[in-house]
Tab-separated table of C-alpha atoms and ligand atoms in Angstrom:
chain	number	residue	atom	x	y	z
J	1	UNK	CA	23.032	5.104	0.070
J	2	UNK	CA	20.743	7.221	-1.573
J	3	UNK	CA	18.152	4.863	-2.735
J	4	UNK	CA	15.548	6.799	-4.984
J	5	UNK	CA	11.993	5.244	-4.960
J	6	UNK	CA	11.759	3.783	-8.203
J	7	UNK	CA	8.994	4.976	-11.030
J	8	UNK	CA	5.713	3.024	-12.083
J	9	UNK	CA	5.205	-0.744	-12.915
J	10	UNK	CA	7.655	-2.395	-16.060
J	11	UNK	CA	6.986	-4.644	-18.167
J	12	UNK	CA	8.277	-8.083	-17.045
J	13	UNK	CA	5.848	-10.211	-18.598
J	14	UNK	CA	7.999	-12.795	-19.629
J	15	UNK	CA	9.148	-13.332	-16.128
J	16	UNK	CA	5.901	-14.085	-14.818
J	17	UNK	CA	4.553	-17.374	-16.172
J	18	UNK	CA	1.050	-17.868	-15.714
J	19	UNK	CA	0.374	-14.041	-14.848
J	20	UNK	CA	-1.015	-11.115	-16.874
J	21	UNK	CA	1.471	-8.522	-16.131
J	22	UNK	CA	1.437	-5.893	-13.417
J	23	UNK	CA	-1.686	-4.029	-14.318
J	24	UNK	CA	-3.974	-7.076	-13.887
J	25	UNK	CA	-7.125	-6.448	-15.710
J	26	UNK	CA	-6.488	-3.219	-17.425
J	27	UNK	CA	-5.482	-4.323	-20.648
J	28	UNK	CA	-9.001	-6.267	-20.434
J	29	UNK	CA	-11.505	-3.065	-20.872
J	30	UNK	CA	-14.521	-3.013	-18.539
J	31	UNK	CA	-15.099	-3.414	-15.460
J	32	UNK	CA	-16.658	-6.877	-13.895
J	33	UNK	CA	-18.707	-8.466	-11.382
J	34	UNK	CA	-17.214	-10.256	-8.864
J	35	UNK	CA	-19.418	-13.254	-8.476
J	36	UNK	CA	-19.670	-16.009	-5.819
J	37	UNK	CA	-17.509	-18.495	-6.496
J	38	UNK	CA	-16.149	-16.844	-9.956
J	39	UNK	CA	-12.810	-18.216	-10.898
J	40	UNK	CA	-11.837	-16.219	-13.968
J	41	UNK	CA	-12.911	-12.680	-13.233
J	42	UNK	CA	-11.107	-10.023	-13.878
J	43	UNK	CA	-8.815	-8.870	-11.309
J	44	UNK	CA	-7.807	-12.144	-10.426
J	45	UNK	CA	-4.441	-13.627	-11.389
J	46	UNK	CA	-2.904	-10.404	-10.611
J	47	UNK	CA	0.704	-9.848	-10.299
J	48	UNK	CA	2.774	-6.915	-8.816
J	49	UNK	CA	5.577	-6.015	-11.192
J	50	UNK	CA	8.922	-6.875	-10.665
J	51	UNK	CA	10.275	-3.399	-9.962
J	52	UNK	CA	13.713	-2.218	-8.426
J	53	UNK	CA	13.265	-2.105	-4.802
J	54	UNK	CA	11.156	-5.202	-4.742
J	55	UNK	CA	12.148	-8.300	-2.936
J	56	UNK	CA	12.563	-11.129	-5.483
J	57	UNK	CA	13.508	-14.658	-6.288
J	58	UNK	CA	15.432	-15.438	-9.309
J	59	UNK	CA	15.816	-18.730	-10.507
J	60	UNK	CA	18.988	-18.700	-12.361
J	61	UNK	CA	20.485	-21.121	-15.002
J	62	UNK	CA	24.186	-22.079	-13.464
J	63	UNK	CA	26.956	-22.480	-15.797
J	64	UNK	CA	27.250	-26.041	-18.108
J	65	UNK	CA	29.105	-28.200	-15.824
J	66	UNK	CA	27.797	-26.939	-13.011
J	67	UNK	CA	26.449	-29.653	-10.757
J	68	UNK	CA	23.065	-28.039	-9.993
J	69	UNK	CA	21.394	-27.124	-13.223
J	70	UNK	CA	19.790	-23.887	-11.370
J	71	UNK	CA	20.201	-22.169	-8.094
J	72	UNK	CA	17.911	-19.250	-6.703
J	73	UNK	CA	18.808	-15.838	-5.449
J	74	UNK	CA	16.736	-14.158	-3.091
J	75	UNK	CA	17.283	-11.031	-2.570
J	76	UNK	CA	16.290	-6.732	-3.286
J	77	UNK	CA	16.447	-6.022	-6.962
J	78	UNK	CA	18.652	-3.192	-7.016
J	79	UNK	CA	19.323	-2.637	-10.529
J	80	UNK	CA	17.414	-4.021	-14.114
J	81	UNK	CA	18.121	-3.459	-17.919
J	82	UNK	CA	17.600	-5.430	-20.650
J	83	UNK	CA	20.655	-7.733	-20.398
J	84	UNK	CA	21.290	-7.528	-16.693
J	85	UNK	CA	19.419	-8.067	-12.859
J	86	UNK	CA	21.313	-6.848	-10.321
J	87	UNK	CA	20.274	-8.421	-6.973
J	88	UNK	CA	21.713	-8.291	-3.459
J	89	UNK	CA	21.456	-11.141	-1.473
J	90	UNK	CA	22.019	-11.534	2.504
J	91	UNK	CA	25.406	-11.883	1.347
J	92	UNK	CA	26.431	-10.464	-1.775
J	93	UNK	CA	25.269	-8.390	-4.773
J	94	UNK	CA	24.951	-10.650	-7.469
J	95	UNK	CA	24.750	-9.659	-11.315
J	96	UNK	CA	22.584	-11.704	-13.548
J	97	UNK	CA	22.618	-12.476	-16.866
J	98	UNK	CA	18.904	-11.853	-18.398
J	99	UNK	CA	19.012	-14.523	-20.794
J	100	UNK	CA	20.064	-17.196	-17.681
J	101	UNK	CA	17.249	-16.313	-15.856
J	102	UNK	CA	14.562	-18.824	-15.701
J	103	UNK	CA	12.201	-17.320	-13.801
J	104	UNK	CA	11.784	-14.404	-11.299
J	105	UNK	CA	8.905	-12.982	-9.427
J	106	UNK	CA	8.221	-10.546	-6.587
J	107	UNK	CA	7.901	-12.016	-2.959
J	108	UNK	CA	6.690	-10.427	0.215
J	109	UNK	CA	8.967	-8.921	2.690
J	110	UNK	CA	10.469	-11.720	4.706
J	111	UNK	CA	8.769	-12.578	8.367
J	112	UNK	CA	10.690	-11.420	11.279
J	113	UNK	CA	8.436	-11.838	14.102
J	114	UNK	CA	6.176	-15.075	14.806
J	115	UNK	CA	2.356	-15.274	14.296
J	116	UNK	CA	0.511	-15.765	11.600
J	117	UNK	CA	1.082	-14.014	7.961
J	118	UNK	CA	-0.386	-10.903	8.636
J	119	UNK	CA	1.238	-10.235	11.812
J	120	UNK	CA	4.808	-11.608	10.720
J	121	UNK	CA	6.085	-8.739	8.744
J	122	UNK	CA	8.471	-5.903	10.861
J	123	UNK	CA	6.305	-2.146	10.882
J	124	UNK	CA	8.940	-1.115	8.769
J	125	UNK	CA	8.358	-3.361	6.216
J	126	UNK	CA	4.593	-2.995	6.547
J	127	UNK	CA	5.258	0.736	6.186
J	128	UNK	CA	7.367	0.977	2.944
J	129	UNK	CA	4.612	-1.776	1.520
J	130	UNK	CA	2.028	0.336	2.244
J	131	UNK	CA	3.709	3.248	0.682
J	132	UNK	CA	3.862	1.696	-2.309
J	133	UNK	CA	0.102	1.290	-2.058
J	134	UNK	CA	-0.304	4.805	-2.151
J	135	UNK	CA	2.388	6.087	-4.538
J	136	UNK	CA	2.839	9.754	-4.069
J	137	UNK	CA	3.209	11.818	-7.215
J	138	UNK	CA	6.574	13.434	-6.318
J	139	UNK	CA	9.166	11.148	-4.459
J	140	UNK	CA	12.801	11.199	-3.290
J	141	UNK	CA	14.979	9.053	-0.882
J	142	UNK	CA	17.543	9.836	1.771
J	143	UNK	CA	19.090	6.610	2.880
J	144	UNK	CA	15.567	4.229	3.763
J	145	UNK	CA	13.402	7.440	4.445
J	146	UNK	CA	11.020	8.105	1.485
J	147	UNK	CA	9.848	11.656	0.626
J	148	UNK	CA	6.717	12.246	-0.319
J	149	UNK	CA	4.689	15.214	-2.121
J	150	UNK	CA	1.122	14.712	-3.822
J	151	UNK	CA	0.191	18.728	-4.031
J	152	UNK	CA	-1.344	17.849	-0.227
J	153	UNK	CA	-3.722	15.008	-1.416
J	154	UNK	CA	-3.848	13.079	1.742
J	155	UNK	CA	-1.038	12.981	4.608
J	156	UNK	CA	0.776	9.369	3.416
J	157	UNK	CA	1.149	11.083	-0.076
J	158	UNK	CA	2.326	14.314	1.263
J	159	UNK	CA	4.872	13.321	4.440
J	160	UNK	CA	8.478	12.219	4.720
J	161	UNK	CA	8.123	8.568	5.870
J	162	UNK	CA	10.389	7.592	8.713
J	163	UNK	CA	12.153	4.252	8.149
J	164	UNK	CA	15.182	2.740	8.843
J	165	UNK	CA	18.505	4.567	8.223
J	166	UNK	CA	18.430	8.070	6.611
J	167	UNK	CA	22.199	7.791	6.028
J	168	UNK	CA	22.876	11.144	7.313
J	169	UNK	CA	23.393	12.127	11.317
J	170	UNK	CA	19.875	12.619	12.578
J	171	UNK	CA	19.754	17.002	12.640
J	172	UNK	CA	21.281	17.055	9.176
J	173	UNK	CA	18.742	14.229	7.531
J	174	UNK	CA	15.830	16.170	9.194
J	175	UNK	CA	17.749	19.642	7.506
J	176	UNK	CA	17.472	17.720	4.439
J	177	UNK	CA	13.664	16.854	4.644
J	178	UNK	CA	12.939	20.428	5.390
J	179	UNK	CA	14.747	21.541	2.554
J	180	UNK	CA	13.040	19.157	0.205
J	181	UNK	CA	9.530	20.296	0.965
J	182	UNK	CA	10.613	23.766	1.436
J	183	UNK	CA	11.704	23.146	-2.320
J	184	UNK	CA	8.340	22.375	-3.082
J	185	UNK	CA	6.655	24.671	-1.469
J	186	UNK	CA	4.754	22.399	0.893
J	187	UNK	CA	4.766	22.037	4.624
J	188	UNK	CA	7.158	19.577	5.987
J	189	UNK	CA	5.385	16.575	7.803
J	190	UNK	CA	6.982	13.401	9.090
J	191	UNK	CA	5.222	10.104	9.429
J	192	UNK	CA	6.829	8.196	12.665
J	193	UNK	CA	5.583	4.943	13.638
J	194	UNK	CA	5.840	2.360	16.813
J	195	UNK	CA	4.185	0.052	18.323
J	196	UNK	CA	0.755	0.457	19.265
J	197	UNK	CA	-0.056	3.293	22.245
J	198	UNK	CA	3.912	3.773	21.780
J	199	UNK	CA	5.117	7.487	23.524
J	200	UNK	CA	5.946	9.491	20.532
J	201	UNK	CA	8.470	11.397	22.660
J	202	UNK	CA	10.841	8.228	23.450
J	203	UNK	CA	11.325	8.135	19.477
J	204	UNK	CA	14.393	9.706	18.528
J	205	UNK	CA	13.242	11.171	15.253
J	206	UNK	CA	10.094	12.191	16.932
J	207	UNK	CA	11.638	13.639	19.973
J	208	UNK	CA	14.326	16.145	18.106
J	209	UNK	CA	11.303	17.122	15.635
J	210	UNK	CA	9.709	18.033	19.488
J	211	UNK	CA	12.441	19.908	20.133
J	212	UNK	CA	12.426	22.137	16.730
J	213	UNK	CA	8.367	22.730	17.726
J	214	UNK	CA	7.025	20.486	15.620
J	215	UNK	CA	3.351	19.222	17.181
J	216	UNK	CA	2.081	15.656	17.055
J	217	UNK	CA	-1.112	15.312	14.913
J	218	UNK	CA	-0.065	18.520	13.407
J	219	UNK	CA	-3.123	20.177	14.740
J	220	UNK	CA	-5.468	17.757	13.465
J	221	UNK	CA	-7.458	15.107	15.252
J	222	UNK	CA	-7.206	12.645	12.588
J	223	UNK	CA	-3.396	12.833	12.495
J	224	UNK	CA	-2.948	12.218	15.719
J	225	UNK	CA	-2.836	8.660	15.660
J	226	UNK	CA	-3.360	6.194	12.668
J	227	UNK	CA	-3.900	2.572	13.424
J	228	UNK	CA	-2.693	-0.317	10.729
J	229	UNK	CA	-4.987	-3.117	10.965
J	230	UNK	CA	-4.332	-6.748	9.672
J	231	UNK	CA	-5.768	-9.350	8.876
J	232	UNK	CA	-5.957	-12.943	7.069
J	233	UNK	CA	-7.897	-12.587	3.930
J	234	UNK	CA	-8.719	-16.145	4.814
J	235	UNK	CA	-10.644	-15.154	7.920
J	236	UNK	CA	-13.140	-12.919	6.129
J	237	UNK	CA	-16.530	-14.279	5.750
J	238	UNK	CA	-17.268	-15.420	2.050
J	239	UNK	CA	-19.909	-13.823	-0.261
J	240	UNK	CA	-23.013	-14.831	0.104
J	241	UNK	CA	-26.055	-15.671	-2.153
J	242	UNK	CA	-27.289	-12.862	-0.220
J	243	UNK	CA	-24.555	-10.324	-1.032
J	244	UNK	CA	-25.290	-7.317	-2.938
J	245	UNK	CA	-23.386	-7.357	-6.256
J	246	UNK	CA	-20.083	-5.995	-6.249
J	247	UNK	CA	-18.337	-4.073	-9.320
J	248	UNK	CA	-14.384	-4.853	-9.683
J	249	UNK	CA	-12.263	-2.209	-12.111
J	250	UNK	CA	-8.788	-2.038	-12.981
J	251	UNK	CA	-9.133	1.477	-14.021
J	252	UNK	CA	-10.191	4.429	-12.120
J	253	UNK	CA	-13.754	5.397	-13.562
J	254	UNK	CA	-15.126	9.028	-13.168
J	255	UNK	CA	-18.002	7.693	-11.400
J	256	UNK	CA	-16.268	6.380	-8.597
J	257	UNK	CA	-13.981	9.172	-8.462
J	258	UNK	CA	-17.332	11.255	-8.181
J	259	UNK	CA	-18.507	9.408	-5.420
J	260	UNK	CA	-14.594	9.092	-3.621
J	261	UNK	CA	-14.960	12.735	-3.423
J	262	UNK	CA	-18.067	12.696	-1.442
J	263	UNK	CA	-15.819	11.167	1.646
J	264	UNK	CA	-12.797	13.841	1.374
J	265	UNK	CA	-11.239	16.525	-0.785
J	266	UNK	CA	-9.674	15.397	-3.809
J	267	UNK	CA	-7.208	17.229	-5.464
J	268	UNK	CA	-7.715	16.920	-9.278
J	269	UNK	CA	-4.793	15.544	-11.144
J	270	UNK	CA	-3.051	14.565	-8.076
J	271	UNK	CA	-6.156	12.364	-6.399
J	272	UNK	CA	-6.092	10.436	-9.385
J	273	UNK	CA	-2.451	10.100	-9.962
J	274	UNK	CA	-2.296	8.463	-6.535
J	275	UNK	CA	-5.229	6.345	-6.791
J	276	UNK	CA	-3.735	4.551	-10.118
J	277	UNK	CA	-0.221	4.889	-8.900
J	278	UNK	CA	0.656	1.520	-7.496
J	279	UNK	CA	1.715	-1.207	-9.508
J	280	UNK	CA	-1.840	-2.858	-9.482
J	281	UNK	CA	-5.012	-1.927	-8.087
J	282	UNK	CA	-8.789	-2.271	-8.142
J	283	UNK	CA	-11.529	-0.422	-7.801
J	284	UNK	CA	-14.221	-1.676	-5.875
J	285	UNK	CA	-17.760	-0.435	-5.676
J	286	UNK	CA	-21.635	-1.138	-4.733
J	287	UNK	CA	-24.161	0.415	-6.983
J	288	UNK	CA	-27.604	1.291	-5.797
J	289	UNK	CA	-30.335	-0.423	-8.300
J	290	UNK	CA	-32.614	2.279	-7.928
J	291	UNK	CA	-30.441	5.277	-8.197
J	292	UNK	CA	-27.529	3.766	-10.428
J	293	UNK	CA	-25.243	5.642	-8.385
J	294	UNK	CA	-22.264	4.315	-6.440
J	295	UNK	CA	-23.435	3.743	-2.399
J	296	UNK	CA	-20.345	1.688	-1.243
J	297	UNK	CA	-16.563	1.770	-2.599
J	298	UNK	CA	-13.456	0.504	-1.751
J	299	UNK	CA	-9.519	0.534	-3.473
J	300	UNK	CA	-7.901	-2.188	-3.479
J	301	UNK	CA	-3.570	-2.120	-3.853
J	302	UNK	CA	-1.571	-5.307	-4.925
J	303	UNK	CA	1.512	-6.629	-3.446
J	304	UNK	CA	3.166	-9.575	-3.238
J	305	UNK	CA	1.543	-11.597	-0.480
J	306	UNK	CA	-0.294	-8.817	0.576
J	307	UNK	CA	-3.419	-6.515	-0.497
J	308	UNK	CA	-4.013	-3.175	0.943
J	309	UNK	CA	-7.488	-1.745	1.700
J	310	UNK	CA	-8.228	2.432	0.713
J	311	UNK	CA	-10.768	4.580	1.111
J	312	UNK	CA	-13.449	2.123	2.233
J	313	UNK	CA	-16.812	4.518	2.193
J	314	UNK	CA	-20.306	3.935	2.076
J	315	UNK	CA	-23.297	6.409	1.599
J	316	UNK	CA	-24.551	7.462	5.168
J	317	UNK	CA	-27.816	6.779	3.799
J	318	UNK	CA	-26.750	3.000	3.725
J	319	UNK	CA	-24.603	2.091	6.649
J	320	UNK	CA	-25.105	-0.836	8.486
J	321	UNK	CA	-26.785	-2.840	5.876
J	322	UNK	CA	-23.698	-5.042	5.793
J	323	UNK	CA	-22.252	-3.055	2.315
J	324	UNK	CA	-18.311	-2.192	3.761
J	325	UNK	CA	-18.565	-6.380	4.611
J	326	UNK	CA	-19.380	-7.334	1.180
J	327	UNK	CA	-17.136	-4.906	0.215
J	328	UNK	CA	-14.448	-6.518	2.147
J	329	UNK	CA	-15.132	-9.723	1.151
J	330	UNK	CA	-14.487	-8.947	-2.424
J	331	UNK	CA	-11.233	-7.983	-1.731
J	332	UNK	CA	-10.766	-11.392	0.585
J	333	UNK	CA	-12.202	-13.227	-2.556
J	334	UNK	CA	-9.655	-11.511	-4.905
J	335	UNK	CA	-6.836	-11.834	-2.421
J	336	UNK	CA	-7.239	-15.516	-1.589
J	337	UNK	CA	-7.206	-16.197	-5.573
J	338	UNK	CA	-4.081	-14.821	-6.153
J	339	UNK	CA	-2.130	-15.740	-3.310
J	340	UNK	CA	-2.264	-12.794	-1.189
J	341	UNK	CA	-2.780	-14.060	2.803
J	342	UNK	CA	-2.836	-10.928	4.077
J	343	UNK	CA	-4.715	-7.767	4.276
J	344	UNK	CA	-3.813	-4.126	5.521
J	345	UNK	CA	-5.695	-0.820	6.054
J	346	UNK	CA	-4.930	2.092	7.952
J	347	UNK	CA	-7.673	3.683	10.168
J	348	UNK	CA	-7.440	6.894	12.260
J	349	UNK	CA	-7.592	6.110	16.020
J	350	UNK	CA	-10.197	8.751	16.395
J	351	UNK	CA	-12.358	7.479	13.851
J	352	UNK	CA	-14.270	4.921	16.288
J	353	UNK	CA	-17.054	3.800	14.130
J	354	UNK	CA	-14.253	2.606	11.182
J	355	UNK	CA	-12.276	1.063	14.107
J	356	UNK	CA	-15.250	-1.055	15.305
J	357	UNK	CA	-16.161	-2.030	12.024
J	358	UNK	CA	-12.840	-3.541	11.567
J	359	UNK	CA	-12.757	-5.361	15.034
J	360	UNK	CA	-15.809	-6.878	13.970
J	361	UNK	CA	-14.233	-8.270	11.002
J	362	UNK	CA	-11.488	-9.923	12.973
J	363	UNK	CA	-9.063	-7.297	12.124
J	364	UNK	CA	-6.064	-6.577	14.699
J	365	UNK	CA	-3.617	-3.628	15.272
J	366	UNK	CA	-0.004	-4.362	13.842
J	367	UNK	CA	1.296	-0.767	15.031
J	368	UNK	CA	0.671	2.734	14.831
J	369	UNK	CA	2.369	6.200	13.315
J	370	UNK	CA	1.683	9.475	14.074
J	371	UNK	CA	2.157	12.942	11.760
J	372	UNK	CA	4.349	15.492	13.077
J	373	UNK	CA	4.424	18.966	12.205
J	374	UNK	CA	4.582	22.172	12.631
J	375	UNK	CA	1.432	24.676	13.713
J	376	UNK	CA	1.368	26.426	10.734
J	377	UNK	CA	1.351	23.368	8.623
X	1	LIG	C1	-16.990	2.448	8.794
X	1	LIG	C2	-17.962	1.937	7.441
X	1	LIG	C3	-17.597	1.736	6.030
X	1	LIG	C4	-18.843	0.821	7.616
X	1	LIG	O1	-19.887	0.315	6.689
X	1	LIG	P1	-21.149	-0.271	6.800
X	1	LIG	O2	-21.363	-0.613	5.282
X	1	LIG	O3	-22.000	0.531	7.688
X	1	LIG	O4	-20.537	-1.401	7.796
X	1	LIG	P2	-21.536	-2.921	7.932
X	1	LIG	O5	-22.908	-2.554	7.634
X	1	LIG	O6	-20.713	-4.036	6.940
X	1	LIG	O7	-21.263	-3.676	9.758
X	1	LIG	C5	-20.533	-4.591	9.756
X	1	LIG	C6	-20.303	-4.636	11.167
X	1	LIG	O8	-19.254	-3.625	11.486
X	1	LIG	C7	-19.569	-3.052	12.824
X	1	LIG	N1	-19.791	-1.558	12.517
X	1	LIG	C8	-20.344	-1.255	11.445
X	1	LIG	N2	-20.338	0.337	11.611
X	1	LIG	C9	-20.336	0.359	13.079
X	1	LIG	C10	-20.385	1.916	14.152
X	1	LIG	N3	-20.591	2.682	13.093
X	1	LIG	N4	-20.306	1.487	15.237
X	1	LIG	C11	-19.931	0.719	15.479
X	1	LIG	N5	-20.009	-0.979	14.572
X	1	LIG	C12	-20.058	-0.847	13.667
X	1	LIG	C13	-20.915	-3.605	13.097
X	1	LIG	O9	-20.633	-4.931	13.994
X	1	LIG	C14	-21.557	-4.403	12.134
X	1	LIG	O10	-22.723	-5.375	12.294
X	1	LIG	P3	-24.237	-5.089	12.384
X	1	LIG	O11	-24.368	-4.044	11.991
X	1	LIG	O12	-24.963	-6.523	12.462
X	1	LIG	O13	-24.078	-4.437	14.171
X	1	LIG	C15	-18.654	3.150	7.013
X	1	LIG	O14	-19.293	3.667	8.809
X	1	LIG	C16	-18.434	4.494	6.783
X	1	LIG	O15	-18.343	4.701	5.347
X	1	LIG	N6	-17.730	5.252	7.581
X	1	LIG	C17	-17.195	6.442	6.905
X	1	LIG	C18	-15.679	6.156	6.348
X	1	LIG	C19	-14.913	5.252	6.845
X	1	LIG	O16	-14.819	5.281	8.446
X	1	LIG	N7	-14.304	4.325	6.838
X	1	LIG	C20	-13.407	3.017	7.015
X	1	LIG	C21	-11.828	3.643	7.485
X	1	LIG	S1	-10.773	2.383	6.807
C-alpha cells in the first residue's frame, strides 16, 4: 500500500464543535501574551485538523429504526470528500455519509505499552506524529515509510523516516528511496530509530545500509544519536508571578525568524514552509525589554493529545536566567488548556546542556534515532 502523506490542513470546522479550526489563532491577528491564569489567550482551544492519515473517532447517525441512535467509528481516516468519510477501523473499512456524521475529531495514537500519557505511545507512532510536527516541503510515501525533502533544511525534514513496513522487499525499498532522493538532487539520508542505547547494527534496515557503505551519523556528531524525550504537561511547573512575559503567536513573524536564524542556518523559503507546515503551531518568544530583541524562543507543534517543542533556544548572554523554563511552562499551560497531556521534543545526545535542561524539568527518554547516510552526504 502506498500512502502518500497528505497535504496541509483542511477545513473541518463544522465537525469541531467548540474549537476554532485548524490554525488556532491565526485568524485572530496579532500575538498575545501568555498570562498566568489566562483562560482565553489566543492560541488556546487549538485543534488539529481532521486530515487524511489521522486517527479519528466519528460519531455516526444510524439508519432509522436501528436500536441505538448513533455509533462511534475509531480508526484511520483514509479518504474524505464533500459527501463521504472513509475510515479504516480495526475490523473493516467503512464509508460514512457526511450528512450522517454527528461529530468527528482527531484522537491521539493508541496506547501500546503501560505508563503515563507520554510513555504509552509506540516509538513508530511517536515518530509519525513528530513528522507531522515538522512537515517536510516535499513528501512521498513508500508503504509506511515517509520520504521527506526540504532543500536541506534540517535532517528530520530531509530524511527517509523508517517506520513500519515499506511494502517492498528491503533491497528494493532502499533502491526506491535512493532513486527518490537522486531525482531531487539530494543525498539519501535514512532516519532509523530504536530503544534507548540500541545497537544500530542489529536493526535490519540499518544493517542493510551499513552493508551498502552508509555510516551512522553521516559524519556529523549531532546526527549520531538523537534522543526523543517526553513528559507530562501537568508535571511542568506553572508560570509564576516572577515569570517574564511570553509572547505566543500563531503566525511566523520576521523578528522570530531572525532570532531563530541565530541558532542555526536557515534556507529562505524552505525554513518558513517547514516552520509553518504543521496542522497547528505557535511561535513563542521572550523579548528583552531594553533592546526589544527576542532573546529566547520556541516553536510549539499541536497534535491531538500531544504538544511538540522545536527550536528551543536562549541567547547565550541570557542563559541560566530561567527563560527556557518559562517558555516550556508557557507551552505546558497552553497544552493543558487544550487537552494535550503529553509533550515531546528531540535533542541530540551530544547536546549535554540541552539534555541536562530537559532532565531537570522531569522529561525522560522515550526512544532514540540515528541518521545514516553515505560519507559524502
Ligand atoms: C538548553 C537551553 C535552552 C537552556 O536555556 P536556559 O534559559 O539557560 O535554561 P534555564 O535557565 O531555564 O535552566 C533551567 C535548569 O535547567 C538546567 N540547565 C540549563 N542549562 C544547563 C546547562 N548548560 N548545564 C546543566 N544544566 C543546565 C539547570 O538545572 C537549570 O537550573 P539552574 O540554572 O537553577 O541550575 C540553552 O542552553 C540553549 O539555548 N542552548 C542552545 C540550544 C539548545 O540546546 N536547545 C535545546 C535543544 S532541544
